[in-house]
mmCIF file of C-alpha atoms in Angstrom:
data_model
loop_
_atom_site.group_PDB
_atom_site.id
_atom_site.type_symbol
_atom_site.label_atom_id
_atom_site.label_comp_id
_atom_site.label_asym_id
_atom_site.label_seq_id
_atom_site.Cartn_x
_atom_site.Cartn_y
_atom_site.Cartn_z
ATOM 1 C CA UNK A 1 0.000 0.000 0.000
ATOM 2 C CA UNK A 2 1.407 3.395 -0.956
ATOM 3 C CA UNK A 3 1.536 6.227 1.554
ATOM 4 C CA UNK A 4 0.470 9.736 0.597
ATOM 5 C CA UNK A 5 2.224 12.670 2.241
ATOM 6 C CA UNK A 6 1.449 16.324 2.143
ATOM 7 C CA UNK A 7 3.594 18.197 -0.365
ATOM 8 C CA UNK A 8 4.106 20.771 2.380
ATOM 9 C CA UNK A 9 6.434 18.402 4.211
ATOM 10 C CA UNK A 10 7.927 16.737 1.167
ATOM 11 C CA UNK A 11 8.664 19.927 -0.778
ATOM 12 C CA UNK A 12 8.955 22.722 1.803
ATOM 13 C CA UNK A 13 10.709 21.177 4.797
ATOM 14 C CA UNK A 14 13.984 22.801 3.713
ATOM 15 C CA UNK A 15 12.510 26.266 4.339
ATOM 16 C CA UNK A 16 11.792 25.632 8.021
ATOM 17 C CA UNK A 17 14.231 26.670 10.753
ATOM 18 C CA UNK A 18 15.171 23.081 11.606
ATOM 19 C CA UNK A 19 18.494 21.311 11.894
ATOM 20 C CA UNK A 20 19.266 18.415 9.586
ATOM 21 C CA UNK A 21 18.957 16.029 12.528
ATOM 22 C CA UNK A 22 15.443 17.341 13.341
ATOM 23 C CA UNK A 23 14.383 16.894 9.695
ATOM 24 C CA UNK A 24 15.752 13.352 9.711
ATOM 25 C CA UNK A 25 13.919 12.634 12.977
ATOM 26 C CA UNK A 26 10.693 13.996 11.466
ATOM 27 C CA UNK A 27 11.046 11.468 8.655
ATOM 28 C CA UNK A 28 11.430 8.751 11.289
ATOM 29 C CA UNK A 29 8.271 10.010 13.040
ATOM 30 C CA UNK A 30 6.300 9.979 9.787
ATOM 31 C CA UNK A 31 7.433 6.419 9.096
ATOM 32 C CA UNK A 32 6.407 5.296 12.618
ATOM 33 C CA UNK A 33 3.082 7.115 12.628
ATOM 34 C CA UNK A 34 -0.307 5.674 11.867
ATOM 35 C CA UNK A 35 -2.285 7.073 8.954
ATOM 36 C CA UNK A 36 -3.599 10.465 10.033
ATOM 37 C CA UNK A 37 -0.661 11.272 12.296
ATOM 38 C CA UNK A 38 -1.094 9.342 15.543
ATOM 39 C CA UNK A 39 2.259 8.265 16.980
ATOM 40 C CA UNK A 40 1.615 4.942 18.745
ATOM 41 C CA UNK A 41 5.137 4.717 20.159
ATOM 42 C CA UNK A 42 6.371 6.052 23.509
ATOM 43 C CA UNK A 43 9.337 8.384 23.727
ATOM 44 C CA UNK A 44 11.382 5.687 25.490
ATOM 45 C CA UNK A 45 10.709 3.287 22.610
ATOM 46 C CA UNK A 46 11.509 5.971 20.029
ATOM 47 C CA UNK A 47 14.900 6.410 21.704
ATOM 48 C CA UNK A 48 15.631 2.679 21.583
ATOM 49 C CA UNK A 49 14.571 2.357 17.931
ATOM 50 C CA UNK A 50 16.389 5.520 16.844
ATOM 51 C CA UNK A 51 19.527 4.613 18.798
ATOM 52 C CA UNK A 52 19.646 7.672 21.063
ATOM 53 C CA UNK A 53 18.788 8.514 24.661
ATOM 54 C CA UNK A 54 15.287 9.627 25.700
ATOM 55 C CA UNK A 55 16.811 13.049 26.412
ATOM 56 C CA UNK A 56 18.062 13.223 22.814
ATOM 57 C CA UNK A 57 14.543 12.410 21.584
ATOM 58 C CA UNK A 58 13.259 15.319 23.689
ATOM 59 C CA UNK A 59 15.844 17.569 22.080
ATOM 60 C CA UNK A 60 14.885 16.438 18.579
ATOM 61 C CA UNK A 61 11.157 16.805 19.320
ATOM 62 C CA UNK A 62 11.419 20.293 20.841
ATOM 63 C CA UNK A 63 11.831 22.283 17.592
ATOM 64 C CA UNK A 64 9.180 20.132 15.893
ATOM 65 C CA UNK A 65 6.756 20.863 18.743
ATOM 66 C CA UNK A 66 7.696 24.567 18.706
ATOM 67 C CA UNK A 67 6.681 24.719 15.030
ATOM 68 C CA UNK A 68 3.506 22.670 15.672
ATOM 69 C CA UNK A 69 4.661 19.922 13.329
ATOM 70 C CA UNK A 70 4.461 17.518 16.256
ATOM 71 C CA UNK A 71 1.502 18.197 18.537
ATOM 72 C CA UNK A 72 1.031 17.395 22.214
ATOM 73 C CA UNK A 73 -2.242 17.858 24.047
ATOM 74 C CA UNK A 74 -2.292 20.218 27.005
ATOM 75 C CA UNK A 75 -1.117 18.538 30.192
ATOM 76 C CA UNK A 76 -4.670 17.974 31.486
ATOM 77 C CA UNK A 77 -5.558 16.121 28.247
ATOM 78 C CA UNK A 78 -2.505 13.847 28.080
ATOM 79 C CA UNK A 79 -2.673 10.097 28.420
ATOM 80 C CA UNK A 80 0.303 7.906 27.591
ATOM 81 C CA UNK A 81 1.063 8.114 23.883
ATOM 82 C CA UNK A 82 0.260 11.760 23.493
ATOM 83 C CA UNK A 83 2.341 12.818 20.498
ATOM 84 C CA UNK A 84 0.664 13.307 17.139
ATOM 85 C CA UNK A 85 1.802 14.742 13.815
ATOM 86 C CA UNK A 86 0.044 17.837 12.565
ATOM 87 C CA UNK A 87 -2.545 16.755 9.956
ATOM 88 C CA UNK A 88 -0.563 18.485 7.212
ATOM 89 C CA UNK A 89 2.588 16.565 8.200
ATOM 90 C CA UNK A 90 0.887 13.159 8.516
ATOM 91 C CA UNK A 91 0.726 10.358 5.990
ATOM 92 C CA UNK A 92 -2.541 9.019 4.579
ATOM 93 C CA UNK A 93 -3.736 5.851 2.870
ATOM 94 C CA UNK A 94 -4.799 7.496 -0.402
ATOM 95 C CA UNK A 95 -4.712 10.881 -2.127
ATOM 96 C CA UNK A 96 -8.458 11.094 -1.503
ATOM 97 C CA UNK A 97 -7.992 10.612 2.257
ATOM 98 C CA UNK A 98 -5.320 13.334 2.314
ATOM 99 C CA UNK A 99 -7.492 15.778 0.358
ATOM 100 C CA UNK A 100 -10.495 15.041 2.563
ATOM 101 C CA UNK A 101 -8.462 15.584 5.754
ATOM 102 C CA UNK A 102 -6.673 18.705 4.548
ATOM 103 C CA UNK A 103 -9.968 20.261 3.424
ATOM 104 C CA UNK A 104 -11.496 20.297 6.914
ATOM 105 C CA UNK A 105 -9.909 21.896 9.979
ATOM 106 C CA UNK A 106 -9.423 19.833 13.094
ATOM 107 C CA UNK A 107 -11.259 20.633 16.340
ATOM 108 C CA UNK A 108 -7.975 22.036 17.702
ATOM 109 C CA UNK A 109 -7.695 24.308 14.670
ATOM 110 C CA UNK A 110 -11.241 25.553 15.207
ATOM 111 C CA UNK A 111 -10.423 26.252 18.875
ATOM 112 C CA UNK A 112 -7.304 28.136 17.798
ATOM 113 C CA UNK A 113 -4.930 25.787 19.616
ATOM 114 C CA UNK A 114 -3.335 24.324 16.505
ATOM 115 C CA UNK A 115 -2.546 25.834 13.111
ATOM 116 C CA UNK A 116 -4.641 24.675 10.162
#
């Protein structure tokens, strides 16, 4: 099954203020994510798979979270696996699924807590 990614990530990632290691880590996150952007892996497991310490994962995630590419719910809404890729950075099953998702804002976008 082919994965469909937003051209925003594939074609414009170079324009973001990110280090090469953060861009590489974002590609890892996309590959580990479920369709739609859910990251079903804990930070400790990411560190083991990526071959770094959990503190290094935090350092790689920080600029991605600052730019809202990786999203975390507010502390009162967190439960375990709380990381998620922004919908425009996520992968999808088909071009139709990507177009459908990118055409409607998320509840967080409507609340103003996440960019569209």
